[in-house]
XYZ file of C-alpha atoms in Angstrom:
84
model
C 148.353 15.336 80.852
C 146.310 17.698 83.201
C 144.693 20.588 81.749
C 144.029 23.723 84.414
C 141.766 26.549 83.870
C 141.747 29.442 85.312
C 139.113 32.255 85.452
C 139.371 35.684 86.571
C 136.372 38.551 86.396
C 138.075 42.177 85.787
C 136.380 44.974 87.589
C 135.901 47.083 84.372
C 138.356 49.278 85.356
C 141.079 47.182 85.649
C 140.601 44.495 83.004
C 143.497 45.976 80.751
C 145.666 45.662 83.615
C 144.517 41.994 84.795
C 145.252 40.741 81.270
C 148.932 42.412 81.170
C 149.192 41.104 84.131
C 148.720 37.584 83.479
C 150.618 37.641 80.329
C 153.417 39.938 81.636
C 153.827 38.261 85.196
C 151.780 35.071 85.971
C 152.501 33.819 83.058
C 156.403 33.775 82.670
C 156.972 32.516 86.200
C 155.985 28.827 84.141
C 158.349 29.205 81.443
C 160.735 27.596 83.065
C 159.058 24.419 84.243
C 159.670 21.255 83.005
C 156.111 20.051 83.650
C 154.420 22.801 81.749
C 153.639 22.273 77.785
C 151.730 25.277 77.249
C 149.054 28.315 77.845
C 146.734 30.158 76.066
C 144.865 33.421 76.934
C 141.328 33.971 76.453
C 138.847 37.119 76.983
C 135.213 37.704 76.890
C 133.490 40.814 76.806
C 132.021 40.260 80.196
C 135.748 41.028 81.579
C 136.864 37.722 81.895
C 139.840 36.383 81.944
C 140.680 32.378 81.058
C 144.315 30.997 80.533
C 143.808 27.355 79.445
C 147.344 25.573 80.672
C 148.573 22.328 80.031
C 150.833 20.198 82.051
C 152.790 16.421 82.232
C 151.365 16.302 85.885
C 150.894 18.088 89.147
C 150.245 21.873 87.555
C 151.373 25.001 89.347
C 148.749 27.274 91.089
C 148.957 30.645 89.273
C 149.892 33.245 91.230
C 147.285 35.542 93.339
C 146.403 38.801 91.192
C 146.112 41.819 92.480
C 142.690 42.017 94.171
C 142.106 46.161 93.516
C 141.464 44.414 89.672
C 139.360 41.860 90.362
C 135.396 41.835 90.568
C 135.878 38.459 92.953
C 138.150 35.794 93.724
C 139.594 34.136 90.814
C 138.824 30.299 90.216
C 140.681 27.376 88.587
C 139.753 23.715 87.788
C 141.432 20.727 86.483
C 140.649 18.237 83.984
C 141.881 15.091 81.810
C 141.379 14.412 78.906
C 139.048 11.188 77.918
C 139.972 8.949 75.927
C 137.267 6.849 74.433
């Protein structure tokens, strides 16, 4: 299993709309993939947005945001988990 995280910084303005936008668009275009097990949504109250995704293998990039919401470029990594 591969976990991806993603990380986005609202401009203040627009951190309402980043967050319906992940969970109204970017996040339904994965519903339908076989590889993907699951996501979950996170905020902080330095308008950030984190969607913690889970995936059999090879996880899908999310899709760009739009970039009037953002305070930069949004970031993802991925990890595995350890098994010791």
């Amino acid at each position: 299993m591969i976990v991806r995280m993603w990380e986005a910084r609202a401009e203040p303005y627009g951190f309402d709309d980043l967050l319906d936008w992940v969970c109204d668009i970017a996040l339904p275009e994965f519903g339908h993939d076989p590889l993907h097990l699951s996501s979950e949504v996170f905020t902080s109250t330095d308008h950030r947005v984190v969607v913690i995704s889970k995936w059999r293998n090879t996880p899908r990039s999310m899709p760009e945001p739009p970039p009037t919401l953002l305070a930069r470029p949004a970031h993802s990594w991925d990890f595995t988990q350890v098994d010791r």
